Amino acid sequence: MIVAERKTIPELMDMLQGHKRILVLGCGTCVTVCLAGGEREVGIIASALRIAGRLKGLDFKVDELTIERQCDNIFIEKAAEAIGKADAVLSLGCGAGVQAIAERFINKPVYAGLNTKFLGMLEERGMWTEKCAACGTCVLHEYGGICPVTRCAKHMLNGPCGGSREDRCEVRPDRPCAWQLIYQRLNATGQLNKIKSIKLPKDWNTSLNGGPRVIIREDHRI
Ligand code: SF4
Ligand code: SF4
């Protein structure tokens, strides 16, 4: 899922200055699960903005709404009435959600209330870790299901950098060396032969560096 973090209230106040009626718009999918932008966080942020506004003597109204998904036009329509009443939207969706709202309501200022971080998973209560950078050409099958692009601090594709100590990463000693994990996993599954061949550099043409990516599924267009 997409993992994001909330911006601070002073950052949001700075962003929203000059607006009289703000809609704090949550998203009920990924950012709800990572406790950044769901209904609960909409309530928390809206209350904090009201208090901050009162303390600064500002006269603004804060409305609240959460829709199921901000990155899907079907659900965006459910927010149309509330967005129509507001003079600015503070979106608590991921970067895709914020842009989808801005594209649909072209005359409405739309602000990002979150910092979108990565594709990841819940590791333990309250802790999410990055698992995928959406590089566009997945090579997990070559590495026992452990991604060297995201989980190795130096993105090493052909074995460890040589700096790891006691199975810890040289750059992030709080994390295991990804190559230690790759080796253990390939060993456990009888696939160590996979690291005997030299891997070519990844084709970053399929990554974010190549500009906005589009996927068209013809079977969904019928
Ligand atoms: S190889 Fe690319 S697509 Fe596959 S998990 Fe790693 S970053 Fe994600
Ligand atoms: S110690 Fe391991 S995980 Fe860290 S940068 Fe080197 S190879 Fe990558």
Short mmCIF file of C-alpha atoms and ligand atoms in Angstrom, two decimals:
data_model
loop_
_atom_site.label_atom_id
_atom_site.label_comp_id
_atom_site.label_asym_id
_atom_site.label_seq_id
_atom_site.Cartn_x
_atom_site.Cartn_y
_atom_site.Cartn_z
CA MET A 1 0.00 0.00 0.00
CA ILE A 2 0.97 3.66 -0.28
CA VAL A 3 2.46 4.98 2.95
CA ALA A 4 2.28 8.66 3.85
CA GLU A 5 2.86 10.95 6.81
CA ARG A 6 0.97 14.00 7.98
CA LYS A 7 2.44 17.47 7.49
CA THR A 8 2.64 19.50 10.68
CA ILE A 9 -0.11 21.92 11.72
CA PRO A 10 2.18 24.99 11.34
CA GLU A 11 2.98 23.85 7.78
CA LEU A 12 -0.71 23.45 7.03
CA MET A 13 -1.61 26.81 8.56
CA ASP A 14 1.03 28.44 6.42
CA MET A 15 -0.32 26.72 3.30
CA LEU A 16 -3.94 27.58 4.00
CA GLN A 17 -3.57 31.22 4.93
CA GLY A 18 -6.07 33.55 3.34
CA HIS A 19 -8.80 30.93 2.93
CA LYS A 20 -12.09 31.34 4.80
CA ARG A 21 -13.67 27.92 4.38
CA ILE A 22 -11.53 24.82 4.14
CA LEU A 23 -12.58 21.26 3.45
CA VAL A 24 -10.30 18.65 5.03
CA LEU A 25 -10.80 15.70 2.70
CA GLY A 26 -9.73 12.22 3.80
CA CYS A 27 -9.21 9.08 1.75
CA GLY A 28 -10.55 5.76 2.97
CA THR A 29 -7.96 3.46 1.44
CA CYS A 30 -4.13 3.29 1.85
CA VAL A 31 -3.74 6.44 3.94
CA THR A 32 -6.46 5.23 6.29
CA VAL A 33 -4.55 2.00 6.89
CA CYS A 34 -1.28 3.84 7.57
CA LEU A 35 -3.10 6.21 9.96
CA ALA A 36 -2.23 9.34 7.99
CA GLY A 37 -5.32 10.51 6.11
CA GLY A 38 -8.46 8.57 7.03
CA GLU A 39 -11.63 9.70 8.79
CA ARG A 40 -9.93 9.69 12.19
CA GLU A 41 -7.06 11.87 10.99
CA VAL A 42 -9.48 14.22 9.21
CA GLY A 43 -11.15 14.81 12.59
CA ILE A 44 -7.82 15.33 14.35
CA ILE A 45 -6.43 17.73 11.74
CA ALA A 46 -9.68 19.67 11.39
CA SER A 47 -9.84 20.16 15.19
CA ALA A 48 -6.18 21.19 15.34
CA LEU A 49 -6.70 23.72 12.53
CA ARG A 50 -9.73 25.20 14.27
CA ILE A 51 -7.76 25.59 17.51
CA ALA A 52 -4.73 27.03 15.71
CA GLY A 53 -7.01 29.44 13.85
CA ARG A 54 -8.67 30.57 17.07
CA LEU A 55 -5.31 31.11 18.76
CA LYS A 56 -4.20 33.29 15.86
CA GLY A 57 -7.51 35.18 15.82
CA LEU A 58 -8.31 33.95 12.30
CA ASP A 59 -11.85 33.68 11.08
CA PHE A 60 -12.13 30.48 9.06
CA LYS A 61 -14.45 27.49 8.95
CA VAL A 62 -13.21 23.93 8.62
CA ASP A 63 -15.45 21.20 7.16
CA GLU A 64 -14.68 17.47 7.20
CA LEU A 65 -15.34 14.66 4.74
CA THR A 66 -13.75 11.31 3.89
CA ILE A 67 -14.41 9.50 0.62
CA GLU A 68 -13.50 5.94 -0.21
CA ARG A 69 -10.74 6.76 -2.73
CA GLN A 70 -9.45 10.13 -3.90
CA CYS A 71 -7.67 8.65 -6.92
CA ASP A 72 -10.90 7.41 -8.53
CA ASN A 73 -13.36 9.75 -10.26
CA ILE A 74 -16.35 7.64 -9.22
CA PHE A 75 -15.65 8.38 -5.56
CA ILE A 76 -14.48 11.96 -6.15
CA GLU A 77 -17.98 12.88 -7.31
CA LYS A 78 -19.25 12.13 -3.80
CA ALA A 79 -17.20 15.08 -2.57
CA ALA A 80 -18.42 17.51 -5.24
CA GLU A 81 -21.03 19.23 -3.07
CA ALA A 82 -18.69 19.72 -0.09
CA ILE A 83 -15.87 20.90 -2.37
CA GLY A 84 -18.28 23.34 -4.01
CA LYS A 85 -18.97 24.98 -0.63
CA ALA A 86 -15.30 25.28 0.35
CA ASP A 87 -12.88 27.85 -1.00
CA ALA A 88 -9.94 25.47 -0.60
CA VAL A 89 -9.42 21.73 -0.15
CA LEU A 90 -6.82 20.22 2.14
CA SER A 91 -6.46 16.73 0.72
CA LEU A 92 -5.25 13.98 3.01
CA GLY A 93 -4.89 11.61 0.05
CA CYS A 94 -1.58 10.45 -1.41
CA GLY A 95 0.03 12.51 -4.18
CA ALA A 96 -2.20 10.79 -6.76
CA GLY A 97 -5.33 11.64 -4.78
CA VAL A 98 -4.39 15.30 -4.41
CA GLN A 99 -3.76 15.60 -8.15
CA ALA A 100 -6.98 13.80 -9.04
CA ILE A 101 -8.97 16.27 -6.93
CA ALA A 102 -7.11 19.23 -8.44
CA GLU A 103 -7.74 17.97 -11.98
CA ARG A 104 -11.45 17.49 -11.38
CA PHE A 105 -12.01 20.87 -9.66
CA ILE A 106 -9.87 23.15 -11.78
CA ASN A 107 -10.91 26.42 -10.14
CA LYS A 108 -10.43 25.23 -6.57
CA PRO A 109 -7.13 25.50 -4.69
CA VAL A 110 -6.16 22.00 -3.55
CA TYR A 111 -3.35 21.45 -1.05
CA ALA A 112 -1.48 18.31 -0.01
CA GLY A 113 -1.85 17.65 3.69
CA LEU A 114 0.42 14.60 3.61
CA ASN A 115 3.89 13.72 2.47
CA THR A 116 3.62 10.57 0.34
CA LYS A 117 6.54 8.34 1.24
CA PHE A 118 6.62 4.91 -0.41
CA LEU A 119 4.95 1.59 -1.18
CA GLY A 120 5.29 -0.49 1.92
CA MET A 121 3.78 -2.69 4.53
CA LEU A 122 3.05 -2.70 8.22
CA GLU A 123 6.11 -4.26 9.85
CA GLU A 124 4.89 -4.03 13.41
CA ARG A 125 2.35 -1.91 15.25
CA GLY A 126 2.93 1.71 14.23
CA MET A 127 5.85 0.95 11.90
CA TRP A 128 5.71 0.76 8.09
CA THR A 129 8.68 -0.11 5.92
CA GLU A 130 9.36 0.51 2.26
CA LYS A 131 9.16 -2.58 0.07
CA CYS A 132 8.84 -1.23 -3.45
CA ALA A 133 9.86 1.91 -5.34
CA ALA A 134 7.58 1.10 -8.30
CA CYS A 135 10.62 0.86 -10.59
CA GLY A 136 8.49 -0.42 -13.44
CA THR A 137 10.39 -3.65 -14.17
CA CYS A 138 10.17 -5.98 -11.22
CA VAL A 139 13.18 -8.21 -10.65
CA LEU A 140 12.06 -9.84 -7.41
CA HIS A 141 12.17 -13.30 -9.02
CA GLU A 142 15.95 -12.93 -9.36
CA TYR A 143 16.48 -12.09 -5.70
CA GLY A 144 14.33 -14.52 -3.76
CA GLY A 145 11.49 -12.03 -3.40
CA ILE A 146 13.62 -9.40 -1.63
CA CYS A 147 13.96 -6.11 -3.48
CA PRO A 148 17.54 -4.85 -3.79
CA VAL A 149 16.29 -1.54 -5.20
CA THR A 150 14.45 -0.53 -2.04
CA ARG A 151 15.91 -2.69 0.70
CA CYS A 152 19.61 -2.24 -0.09
CA ALA A 153 20.72 1.28 0.81
CA LYS A 154 23.11 1.30 -2.16
CA HIS A 155 20.71 -0.49 -4.52
CA MET A 156 23.31 -3.19 -5.19
CA LEU A 157 22.16 -5.63 -7.89
CA ASN A 158 25.15 -7.97 -7.95
CA GLY A 159 25.95 -8.85 -4.37
CA PRO A 160 26.72 -6.91 -1.21
CA CYS A 161 28.79 -3.75 -1.09
CA GLY A 162 31.28 -5.29 1.34
CA GLY A 163 30.51 -2.86 4.12
CA SER A 164 28.01 -4.89 6.13
CA ARG A 165 28.94 -5.88 9.70
CA GLU A 166 27.32 -8.79 11.52
CA ASP A 167 24.50 -8.95 8.97
CA ARG A 168 23.68 -5.24 9.43
CA CYS A 169 23.63 -2.66 6.64
CA GLU A 170 26.66 -0.36 6.56
CA VAL A 171 24.50 2.69 5.84
CA ARG A 172 21.56 1.77 8.08
CA PRO A 173 22.90 -0.38 10.95
CA ASP A 174 19.38 -0.50 12.38
CA ARG A 175 18.34 -2.58 9.35
CA PRO A 176 19.55 -5.99 8.17
CA CYS A 177 21.77 -6.08 5.09
CA ALA A 178 19.41 -6.80 2.20
CA TRP A 179 22.02 -9.02 0.62
CA GLN A 180 22.25 -11.13 3.74
CA LEU A 181 18.48 -11.62 3.44
CA ILE A 182 18.68 -12.32 -0.29
CA TYR A 183 21.40 -14.92 0.27
CA GLN A 184 19.52 -16.63 3.10
CA ARG A 185 16.31 -16.73 1.11
CA LEU A 186 17.90 -18.08 -2.07
CA ASN A 187 19.80 -20.65 0.01
CA ALA A 188 16.64 -21.75 1.81
CA THR A 189 14.76 -22.19 -1.46
CA GLY A 190 17.61 -23.98 -3.28
CA GLN A 191 18.06 -21.10 -5.75
CA LEU A 192 21.58 -19.90 -5.00
CA ASN A 193 22.46 -20.40 -8.67
CA LYS A 194 20.52 -17.18 -9.33
CA ILE A 195 23.28 -15.03 -7.88
CA LYS A 196 25.97 -16.68 -9.97
CA SER A 197 25.04 -14.73 -13.08
CA ILE A 198 25.88 -11.04 -13.43
CA LYS A 199 22.78 -8.89 -13.64
CA LEU A 200 22.77 -6.02 -16.11
CA PRO A 201 22.01 -2.53 -14.80
CA LYS A 202 18.28 -2.00 -14.44
CA ASP A 203 16.43 -0.32 -17.24
CA TRP A 204 15.42 2.90 -15.48
CA ASN A 205 13.49 3.90 -18.56
CA THR A 206 10.55 2.16 -16.93
CA SER A 207 11.00 4.02 -13.66
CA LEU A 208 9.75 7.37 -12.40
CA ASN A 209 12.69 8.99 -14.22
CA GLY A 210 11.00 8.24 -17.53
CA GLY A 211 8.13 10.68 -16.87
CA PRO A 212 4.52 9.92 -15.94
CA ARG A 213 3.73 6.28 -16.60
CA VAL A 214 0.45 5.01 -17.97
CA ILE A 215 -0.99 1.49 -17.99
CA ILE A 216 -3.81 0.72 -20.40
CA ARG A 217 -5.63 -2.58 -20.00
CA GLU A 218 -7.56 -3.24 -23.21
CA ASP A 219 -9.76 -5.83 -21.47
CA HIS A 220 -11.00 -3.07 -19.14
CA ARG A 221 -11.99 -0.82 -22.02
CA ILE A 222 -14.73 -3.04 -23.45
S1 SF4 B 1 12.18 -4.58 -8.30
FE1 SF4 B 1 11.09 -2.68 -8.70
S2 SF4 B 1 8.90 -3.25 -8.89
FE2 SF4 B 1 10.00 -4.98 -7.92
S3 SF4 B 1 9.74 -4.63 -5.71
FE3 SF4 B 1 11.69 -3.67 -6.31
S4 SF4 B 1 11.21 -1.53 -6.79
FE4 SF4 B 1 9.28 -2.68 -6.73
S1 SF4 B 2 25.46 -3.29 3.72
FE1 SF4 B 2 24.07 -4.60 2.51
S2 SF4 B 2 22.08 -3.49 2.44
FE2 SF4 B 2 23.65 -2.04 3.18
S3 SF4 B 2 24.31 -0.96 1.36
FE3 SF4 B 2 25.74 -2.69 1.63
S4 SF4 B 2 24.85 -4.41 0.45
FE4 SF4 B 2 23.26 -2.86 0.67
#
